[in-house]
Short mmCIF file of C-alpha atoms in Angstrom, two decimals:
data_model
loop_
_atom_site.label_atom_id
_atom_site.label_comp_id
_atom_site.label_asym_id
_atom_site.label_seq_id
_atom_site.Cartn_x
_atom_site.Cartn_y
_atom_site.Cartn_z
CA MET A 8 -14.64 -13.32 -13.39
CA ILE A 9 -16.33 -10.44 -11.52
CA PRO A 10 -13.84 -7.79 -10.34
CA ALA A 11 -13.32 -8.04 -6.58
CA ASN A 12 -13.81 -4.40 -5.68
CA LEU A 13 -17.01 -3.54 -7.52
CA PRO A 14 -19.67 -1.72 -5.51
CA VAL A 15 -22.15 -4.09 -3.91
CA SER A 16 -25.02 -2.32 -5.69
CA THR A 17 -23.52 -3.13 -9.10
CA ILE A 18 -23.22 -6.84 -8.33
CA ALA A 19 -26.73 -6.97 -6.82
CA SER A 20 -28.19 -5.33 -9.92
CA ALA A 21 -26.44 -7.85 -12.14
CA ARG A 22 -27.80 -10.78 -10.15
CA GLN A 23 -31.34 -9.38 -10.41
CA GLN A 24 -31.00 -9.16 -14.19
CA VAL A 25 -30.02 -12.83 -14.32
CA ASP A 26 -33.00 -13.81 -12.16
CA ASP A 27 -35.41 -11.86 -14.39
CA SER A 28 -34.02 -13.10 -17.70
CA THR A 29 -35.72 -15.68 -19.94
CA ASP A 30 -32.27 -16.74 -21.21
CA PRO A 31 -30.07 -16.87 -18.08
CA ILE A 32 -26.95 -18.23 -19.85
CA LYS A 33 -26.92 -15.48 -22.49
CA THR A 34 -27.71 -12.86 -19.86
CA ARG A 35 -24.85 -14.01 -17.62
CA LEU A 36 -22.37 -13.63 -20.47
CA GLU A 37 -23.67 -10.16 -21.34
CA ILE A 38 -23.56 -9.02 -17.73
CA ILE A 39 -20.05 -10.35 -17.11
CA MET A 40 -18.84 -8.44 -20.18
CA SER A 41 -20.66 -5.34 -18.92
CA ILE A 42 -19.19 -5.63 -15.42
CA GLU A 43 -15.67 -6.05 -16.79
CA ARG A 44 -16.13 -2.72 -18.58
CA THR A 45 -17.47 -1.04 -15.41
CA PRO A 46 -15.01 1.40 -13.78
CA LEU A 47 -13.69 -0.10 -10.56
CA HIS A 48 -13.82 3.24 -8.79
CA GLN A 49 -17.48 4.26 -9.04
CA ASP A 50 -17.52 4.57 -5.24
CA PRO A 51 -13.83 4.48 -4.33
CA VAL A 52 -12.10 4.75 -1.01
CA VAL A 53 -11.00 8.32 -0.37
CA ILE A 54 -8.53 9.90 2.01
CA VAL A 55 -10.36 12.65 3.86
CA SER A 56 -7.51 13.90 6.03
CA ALA A 57 -3.88 13.25 6.89
CA ALA A 58 -1.53 14.27 9.66
CA ARG A 59 1.86 13.43 11.07
CA THR A 60 4.01 14.45 13.97
CA PRO A 61 7.43 15.95 13.38
CA MET A 62 10.11 13.28 13.05
CA GLY A 63 12.22 13.29 16.21
CA GLY A 64 15.85 12.21 16.36
CA PHE A 65 17.08 9.25 18.39
CA GLN A 66 17.00 10.27 22.06
CA GLY A 67 15.96 13.67 20.77
CA ASP A 68 13.00 16.06 20.87
CA LEU A 69 10.29 13.39 21.18
CA GLN A 70 12.01 10.90 23.49
CA SER A 71 9.75 11.80 26.42
CA LEU A 72 6.72 10.45 24.54
CA SER A 73 5.86 6.80 24.04
CA ALA A 74 4.88 5.40 20.66
CA THR A 75 1.24 5.27 21.75
CA GLU A 76 1.30 8.90 22.88
CA LEU A 77 2.71 9.91 19.49
CA GLY A 78 0.03 7.79 17.83
CA SER A 79 -2.69 9.53 19.82
CA ILE A 80 -1.46 12.93 18.64
CA ALA A 81 -1.56 11.90 14.98
CA ILE A 82 -4.97 10.22 15.27
CA ARG A 83 -6.53 13.19 17.04
CA ALA A 84 -5.18 15.56 14.38
CA ALA A 85 -6.50 13.40 11.51
CA VAL A 86 -9.99 13.29 13.05
CA GLU A 87 -10.03 17.04 13.72
CA ARG A 88 -8.81 17.86 10.21
CA ALA A 89 -11.48 15.62 8.70
CA GLY A 90 -14.17 17.68 10.40
CA ILE A 91 -15.97 14.73 11.94
CA GLU A 92 -16.72 13.75 15.52
CA SER A 93 -14.42 11.32 17.29
CA ALA A 94 -17.45 9.08 17.85
CA ASP A 95 -17.78 8.66 14.06
CA VAL A 96 -14.57 6.60 13.78
CA GLN A 97 -15.42 2.90 13.68
CA HIS A 98 -11.99 1.32 13.17
CA VAL A 99 -8.39 2.21 13.98
CA LEU A 100 -5.61 0.21 12.32
CA PHE A 101 -2.16 1.30 13.47
CA GLY A 102 1.32 -0.02 12.83
CA CYS A 103 3.99 -0.53 15.48
CA VAL A 104 7.13 -2.63 15.03
CA LEU A 105 8.62 -2.28 18.52
CA PRO A 106 5.70 -2.87 20.92
CA ALA A 107 7.65 -4.45 23.80
CA GLY A 108 7.01 -2.57 27.01
CA LEU A 109 4.08 -0.57 25.66
CA GLY A 110 1.45 -2.75 27.28
CA GLN A 111 -1.54 -4.46 25.72
CA ALA A 112 -2.95 -3.44 22.35
CA PRO A 113 -0.87 -0.36 21.39
CA ALA A 114 -3.32 0.73 18.67
CA ARG A 115 -6.15 0.61 21.18
CA GLN A 116 -4.13 2.75 23.59
CA ALA A 117 -3.43 5.29 20.85
CA ALA A 118 -7.09 5.41 19.82
CA LEU A 119 -8.46 5.91 23.32
CA GLY A 120 -5.69 8.39 24.07
CA ALA A 121 -6.91 10.39 21.07
CA GLY A 122 -10.37 10.61 22.63
CA LEU A 123 -12.08 8.01 20.47
CA ARG A 124 -15.02 6.13 21.96
CA ASN A 125 -14.72 2.77 23.70
CA ALA A 126 -16.73 1.13 20.90
CA THR A 127 -13.95 1.84 18.36
CA LEU A 128 -12.46 -1.38 16.98
CA CYS A 129 -8.65 -1.37 17.00
CA SER A 130 -5.87 -3.55 15.59
CA THR A 131 -2.10 -3.22 15.89
CA VAL A 132 -0.21 -4.22 12.74
CA ASN A 133 3.43 -5.29 12.49
CA LYS A 134 4.70 -5.60 8.92
CA MET A 135 8.11 -4.18 9.68
CA CYS A 136 8.82 -0.95 7.77
CA GLY A 137 5.62 -1.46 5.80
CA SER A 138 3.38 -1.43 8.88
CA GLY A 139 2.01 2.08 8.41
CA MET A 140 1.28 1.52 4.73
CA GLN A 141 -0.21 -1.91 5.37
CA THR A 142 -2.79 -0.38 7.71
CA ALA A 143 -3.92 1.94 4.92
CA ILE A 144 -4.15 -1.04 2.55
CA MET A 145 -6.20 -2.99 5.09
CA ALA A 146 -8.44 0.02 5.66
CA HIS A 147 -9.01 0.29 1.91
CA ASP A 148 -10.01 -3.35 1.66
CA LEU A 149 -12.30 -3.22 4.71
CA LEU A 150 -14.06 -0.21 3.25
CA MET A 151 -14.40 -1.76 -0.22
CA ALA A 152 -15.92 -4.83 1.42
CA ASP A 153 -18.49 -2.62 3.18
CA SER A 154 -17.22 -3.98 6.51
CA THR A 155 -16.87 -0.52 8.03
CA ALA A 156 -17.55 3.12 7.16
CA VAL A 157 -14.87 5.32 8.77
CA VAL A 158 -11.31 4.17 9.45
CA VAL A 159 -8.17 5.78 10.80
CA ALA A 160 -5.00 4.08 9.57
CA GLY A 161 -1.38 4.87 10.26
CA GLY A 162 1.65 4.00 12.30
CA MET A 163 3.74 5.00 15.29
CA GLU A 164 7.18 4.31 16.70
CA SER A 165 9.42 5.53 19.49
CA MET A 166 12.74 3.92 18.72
CA SER A 167 14.21 6.04 21.51
CA ASN A 168 12.14 4.08 24.03
CA ALA A 169 12.63 0.55 22.70
CA PRO A 170 13.60 -1.54 25.75
CA TYR A 171 16.35 -4.06 26.31
CA LEU A 172 15.32 -7.69 26.75
CA LEU A 173 16.61 -10.47 29.01
CA ASP A 174 16.50 -13.69 27.04
CA ARG A 175 16.09 -16.88 29.11
CA ALA A 176 15.57 -14.87 32.32
CA ARG A 177 12.19 -16.51 32.92
CA ASN A 178 13.75 -19.96 33.34
CA GLY A 179 16.85 -18.72 35.14
CA TYR A 180 20.42 -18.46 33.91
CA ARG A 181 21.80 -21.02 36.37
CA MET A 182 25.43 -20.76 35.20
CA GLY A 183 27.59 -18.67 32.91
CA HIS A 184 26.95 -15.37 31.15
CA GLY A 185 23.53 -14.08 30.18
CA LYS A 186 22.85 -11.67 27.36
CA VAL A 187 20.91 -8.41 27.18
CA LEU A 188 19.15 -8.04 23.82
CA ASP A 189 18.23 -4.74 22.16
CA HIS A 190 14.56 -4.88 21.12
CA MET A 191 15.22 -2.30 18.40
CA PHE A 192 18.05 -4.32 16.86
CA LEU A 193 16.56 -7.78 17.38
CA ASP A 194 13.05 -7.04 16.12
CA GLY A 195 13.66 -4.03 13.91
CA LEU A 196 17.11 -3.76 12.40
CA GLU A 197 18.47 -7.32 12.17
CA ASP A 198 17.61 -10.00 9.65
CA ALA A 199 15.54 -12.84 11.10
CA TYR A 200 16.89 -15.37 8.60
CA GLU A 201 20.59 -14.70 9.19
CA PRO A 202 20.49 -13.79 12.89
CA GLY A 203 22.70 -10.89 13.85
CA ARG A 204 23.05 -9.59 10.30
CA LEU A 205 22.02 -5.95 10.04
CA MET A 206 19.80 -4.66 7.24
CA GLY A 207 22.59 -2.35 6.11
CA THR A 208 24.69 -5.28 4.94
CA PHE A 209 22.00 -6.13 2.40
CA ALA A 210 22.07 -2.52 1.24
CA GLU A 211 25.81 -3.02 0.73
CA ASP A 212 25.10 -6.10 -1.38
CA CYS A 213 22.53 -4.19 -3.43
CA ALA A 214 24.88 -1.27 -4.02
CA GLY A 215 27.67 -3.59 -5.09
CA SER A 216 25.62 -5.77 -7.42
CA ASN A 217 23.98 -2.74 -9.05
CA GLY A 218 27.09 -0.60 -9.36
CA PHE A 219 26.21 2.26 -7.01
CA SER A 220 29.35 3.86 -5.64
CA ARG A 221 29.84 5.56 -2.30
CA GLU A 222 29.86 8.87 -4.18
CA ALA A 223 26.49 8.15 -5.84
CA GLN A 224 24.88 7.22 -2.54
CA ASP A 225 26.36 10.25 -0.78
CA ALA A 226 25.16 12.51 -3.60
CA PHE A 227 21.64 11.16 -3.15
CA ALA A 228 21.81 11.66 0.62
CA LEU A 229 23.04 15.23 0.14
CA ALA A 230 20.17 15.94 -2.24
CA SER A 231 17.68 14.44 0.22
CA LEU A 232 19.06 16.64 2.99
CA ALA A 233 19.03 19.78 0.84
CA ARG A 234 15.42 19.13 -0.21
CA ALA A 235 14.33 18.52 3.38
CA GLN A 236 16.08 21.63 4.66
CA GLU A 237 14.50 23.71 1.90
CA ALA A 238 11.07 22.20 2.58
CA ILE A 239 11.34 23.07 6.27
CA ALA A 240 12.56 26.60 5.56
CA ASP A 241 9.79 27.23 3.02
CA GLY A 242 7.02 25.73 5.15
CA HIS A 243 6.30 22.86 2.77
CA PHE A 244 5.73 20.44 5.65
CA ASP A 245 3.47 22.76 7.62
CA ALA A 246 0.25 21.37 6.15
CA GLU A 247 1.08 17.81 7.18
CA ILE A 248 2.68 18.31 10.61
CA VAL A 249 0.75 18.61 13.86
CA PRO A 250 2.78 20.38 16.57
CA VAL A 251 3.79 18.26 19.56
CA GLN A 252 4.09 19.59 23.10
CA VAL A 253 6.92 18.03 25.12
CA THR A 254 8.34 18.60 28.57
CA VAL A 255 12.11 18.56 29.05
CA GLY A 256 12.93 18.92 32.72
CA LYS A 257 10.85 21.85 33.89
CA GLU A 258 10.60 23.35 30.43
CA SER A 259 7.63 22.86 28.10
CA ARG A 260 8.37 23.11 24.39
CA GLN A 261 6.33 22.87 21.21
CA ILE A 262 8.00 20.86 18.45
CA ILE A 263 6.84 22.02 15.03
CA HIS A 264 9.62 20.88 12.67
CA ASP A 265 11.42 17.65 11.87
CA GLU A 266 14.40 17.58 14.18
CA GLN A 267 17.28 16.19 12.21
CA PRO A 268 17.65 18.14 8.92
CA PRO A 269 18.49 21.50 10.57
CA LYS A 270 21.18 19.80 12.67
CA ALA A 271 22.83 17.90 9.83
CA ARG A 272 26.28 18.85 8.55
CA PRO A 273 26.47 18.30 4.77
CA ASP A 274 30.25 18.75 4.79
CA LYS A 275 30.61 15.73 7.08
CA ILE A 276 28.73 13.29 4.85
CA PRO A 277 31.65 12.41 2.52
CA THR A 278 33.96 11.87 5.52
CA LEU A 279 31.89 9.31 7.43
CA LYS A 280 33.18 5.77 7.83
CA PRO A 281 31.20 2.83 6.41
CA ALA A 282 28.62 1.73 8.96
CA PHE A 283 28.09 -1.92 8.09
CA ARG A 284 31.12 -3.35 6.30
CA GLU A 285 34.81 -2.53 6.27
CA GLY A 286 35.57 -0.81 2.99
CA GLY A 287 31.85 -0.56 2.28
CA THR A 288 29.83 2.24 0.74
CA VAL A 289 26.83 2.51 3.08
CA THR A 290 27.17 5.03 5.91
CA ALA A 291 25.02 6.55 8.62
CA ALA A 292 24.33 9.49 6.29
CA ASN A 293 23.26 7.57 3.20
CA SER A 294 21.05 5.37 5.38
CA SER A 295 17.88 6.36 7.18
CA SER A 296 18.33 7.52 10.75
CA ILE A 297 16.78 6.03 13.87
CA SER A 298 13.89 8.24 14.92
CA ASP A 299 10.50 8.70 16.55
CA GLY A 300 7.16 9.76 15.11
CA ALA A 301 3.62 8.90 14.02
CA ALA A 302 1.34 9.48 11.03
CA ALA A 303 -2.38 8.96 10.43
CA LEU A 304 -4.89 8.94 7.56
CA LEU A 305 -8.67 9.04 7.80
CA LEU A 306 -10.44 7.04 5.09
CA MET A 307 -13.99 6.29 3.98
CA ARG A 308 -15.92 5.57 0.77
CA GLN A 309 -16.63 8.53 -1.49
CA SER A 310 -20.38 8.11 -1.00
CA GLU A 311 -19.89 8.34 2.77
CA ALA A 312 -17.88 11.54 2.39
CA GLN A 313 -20.62 13.00 0.17
CA ARG A 314 -23.29 12.00 2.68
CA ARG A 315 -21.38 13.83 5.40
CA GLY A 316 -20.69 16.89 3.25
CA LEU A 317 -16.93 16.35 3.42
CA ARG A 318 -14.38 17.24 0.76
CA PRO A 319 -11.80 14.44 0.48
CA LEU A 320 -8.17 15.04 -0.38
CA ALA A 321 -7.61 12.11 -2.72
CA VAL A 322 -8.81 8.78 -4.05
CA PHE A 323 -6.96 5.75 -2.72
CA TYR A 324 -6.73 4.36 -6.22
CA ALA A 325 -5.03 0.97 -5.82
CA HIS A 326 -2.41 -0.99 -3.94
CA ALA A 327 0.04 -3.77 -4.74
CA ALA A 328 2.69 -5.90 -3.06
CA PHE A 329 5.77 -7.87 -4.04
CA ALA A 330 7.98 -10.43 -2.28
CA ASP A 331 11.40 -11.90 -3.02
CA GLN A 332 14.26 -13.48 -1.09
CA PRO A 333 14.67 -11.82 2.33
CA GLY A 334 18.04 -10.37 1.41
CA LEU A 335 16.66 -8.71 -1.72
CA PHE A 336 14.33 -6.31 0.11
CA PRO A 337 16.15 -3.22 -1.28
CA THR A 338 14.94 -4.02 -4.81
CA ALA A 339 11.43 -5.21 -3.84
CA PRO A 340 9.79 -1.77 -4.38
CA ILE A 341 10.53 -2.13 -8.10
CA GLY A 342 8.24 -5.16 -8.36
CA ALA A 343 5.58 -3.54 -6.18
CA ILE A 344 5.52 -0.40 -8.33
CA GLN A 345 5.37 -2.43 -11.55
CA ARG A 346 2.43 -4.45 -10.26
CA LEU A 347 0.71 -1.29 -9.05
CA LEU A 348 1.00 0.39 -12.44
CA SER A 349 -0.34 -2.74 -14.10
CA LYS A 350 -3.39 -2.66 -11.81
CA THR A 351 -4.06 1.05 -12.35
CA GLY A 352 -3.35 1.08 -16.08
CA TRP A 353 -1.07 4.08 -15.51
CA ALA A 354 2.15 4.53 -17.41
CA LEU A 355 5.18 5.84 -15.52
CA ASP A 356 4.70 9.22 -17.18
CA ASP A 357 1.14 9.37 -15.82
CA VAL A 358 2.53 9.55 -12.27
CA ASP A 359 3.42 13.07 -11.19
CA LEU A 360 5.34 12.27 -7.99
CA PHE A 361 6.82 9.23 -6.28
CA GLU A 362 7.66 8.67 -2.63
CA ILE A 363 10.06 5.74 -2.27
CA ASN A 364 11.13 5.26 1.32
CA GLU A 365 14.82 5.93 1.83
CA ALA A 366 15.60 3.07 4.18
CA PHE A 367 18.96 3.37 2.44
CA ALA A 368 19.85 5.69 -0.41
CA VAL A 369 20.41 2.68 -2.64
CA VAL A 370 16.70 1.72 -2.42
CA PRO A 371 15.35 4.70 -4.40
CA LEU A 372 18.54 4.78 -6.48
CA VAL A 373 18.05 1.26 -7.80
CA ALA A 374 14.31 1.86 -8.31
CA MET A 375 14.97 5.04 -10.30
CA SER A 376 17.56 3.20 -12.39
CA GLU A 377 15.45 0.12 -13.12
CA LEU A 378 12.18 1.97 -13.72
CA GLY A 379 13.65 4.98 -15.51
CA LEU A 380 12.37 7.53 -12.98
CA ALA A 381 13.67 11.09 -12.99
CA HIS A 382 15.00 12.20 -9.62
CA GLU A 383 12.94 15.38 -10.01
CA LYS A 384 9.81 13.26 -9.43
CA VAL A 385 11.10 11.23 -6.48
CA ASN A 386 11.04 12.33 -2.82
CA VAL A 387 10.78 15.98 -3.77
CA ASN A 388 10.91 17.13 -0.13
CA GLY A 389 13.66 14.76 0.89
CA GLY A 390 13.20 11.41 2.54
CA ALA A 391 14.21 9.18 5.40
CA CYS A 392 17.95 9.71 4.91
CA ALA A 393 17.31 13.28 6.05
CA LEU A 394 14.03 13.13 7.99
CA GLY A 395 14.41 9.81 9.78
CA HIS A 396 12.67 6.45 9.63
CA PRO A 397 10.45 5.57 12.62
CA ILE A 398 9.90 2.10 11.28
CA GLY A 399 6.27 1.51 12.28
CA ALA A 400 5.20 4.95 11.03
CA SER A 401 7.13 5.51 7.79
CA GLY A 402 4.72 3.70 5.47
CA ALA A 403 1.97 6.10 6.50
CA ARG A 404 4.31 9.09 6.72
CA ILE A 405 5.30 8.88 3.07
CA ILE A 406 1.63 8.81 2.02
CA VAL A 407 0.95 11.90 4.14
CA THR A 408 3.97 13.65 2.60
CA LEU A 409 3.00 12.58 -0.92
CA LEU A 410 -0.51 14.00 -0.49
CA ALA A 411 0.82 17.36 0.68
CA ALA A 412 3.44 17.53 -2.08
CA LEU A 413 0.89 16.83 -4.81
CA GLN A 414 -1.49 19.43 -3.43
CA ARG A 415 1.17 22.09 -3.04
CA ARG A 416 2.36 21.62 -6.62
CA GLN A 417 -1.20 21.30 -7.98
CA LEU A 418 -0.41 17.86 -9.37
CA LYS A 419 -2.70 14.86 -9.69
CA ARG A 420 -1.26 11.37 -9.34
CA GLY A 421 1.21 9.90 -6.90
CA VAL A 422 2.74 6.57 -5.96
CA ALA A 423 4.25 5.69 -2.58
CA ALA A 424 6.36 2.56 -2.10
CA ILE A 425 8.31 1.08 0.78
CA CYS A 426 10.73 -1.82 1.17
CA ILE A 427 10.13 -4.23 4.04
CA GLY A 428 12.52 -6.41 6.01
CA GLY A 429 12.06 -10.03 4.97
CA GLY A 430 12.11 -9.34 1.24
CA GLU A 431 8.78 -7.60 0.68
CA ALA A 432 7.50 -4.25 -0.52
CA THR A 433 4.14 -2.52 -0.85
CA ALA A 434 2.98 0.38 -3.00
CA VAL A 435 -0.13 2.53 -3.19
CA ALA A 436 -1.51 4.86 -5.86
CA ILE A 437 -3.42 8.02 -5.00
CA GLU A 438 -5.17 10.61 -7.14
CA ILE A 439 -5.87 14.11 -5.88
CA ILE A 440 -9.52 15.18 -6.04
CA ASP A 441 -9.92 18.59 -7.67
#
């Protein structure tokens, strides 16, 4: 079987050899064996630039901006950092989980708001928490198929601006009480298969079945916060963040840092009540916080970058996905990472850093336990427990953060993985280009 992501030129050359051969059957066998030994990354997809906004708290620094406005800021920054013209971008793929009230085609709005041309093709992607990562995966596959040349992928979310919904209002309530539904809860934070059940209750189940105590989860959350606070103080996020200008009343302010870590009170974390179950172990602190933000990546094939005289940041090496029962989403990143390593041929020790989204502290905890990962390699600048989790953006945000962390530490290989409501997870492998 011919590998799916070989360069078109390799396959065309092989077909020509078959046509020219006097013994087509023998030649086919020889060529198939040759192709199977051909490196799959002769002309790989590369990440040329990356950018993200600061992560804003719920009803916090970024609440005056819509998701599409945040998306525009990230897209514009990614294009500028790549050193190309906005007219060069052919596709924009952008994640958004809470699009109600934004108007038609949120990704299209974000792209045009970033100054991209009207001819740019745009798609909005909703794969829950994995939306931002899924756009990068789709961009990779479009590029490997030679269906496009320059793509911006990423995600955006303003959880602060998610509207309330009036169910049945179109037909009229006629009699009795109506109900106002929270778009953020209904379409973002509640399970679709057990209506009304919050994602945090599944984190409780995971913690209980895998033996993670309240103390272990709090310790992880405290470490995440300490790492994030240190990263902010030392400027470790500066390379990835694009400043955001906001207006509060009559005052104009520039937001340059993630909002929540500096405000957090570590001493309060052990005192918080369980958030999802009486007597439980999952709290607001050892869960990700509701937040706003956007992140973007600009991708193309390596040959395209060379043609343009650009110096890419990293190779988008491979991607993988995994699915299980909806309630088992906290453990799904384990399967995604295992499949990813199988595709790359990397051993765990070959990976320098991991970003595993902290939807809940138990998600990276169970992954580290099952895979044998050292905490020193995981979420080295903190994660969503400290920074926040704008659900449509986080999958892209952790790739942006992973890129910057690898570069800063002069390391080579990284893996980013994210759990997804509904029982899924995705993972990507990147390799820094020297």
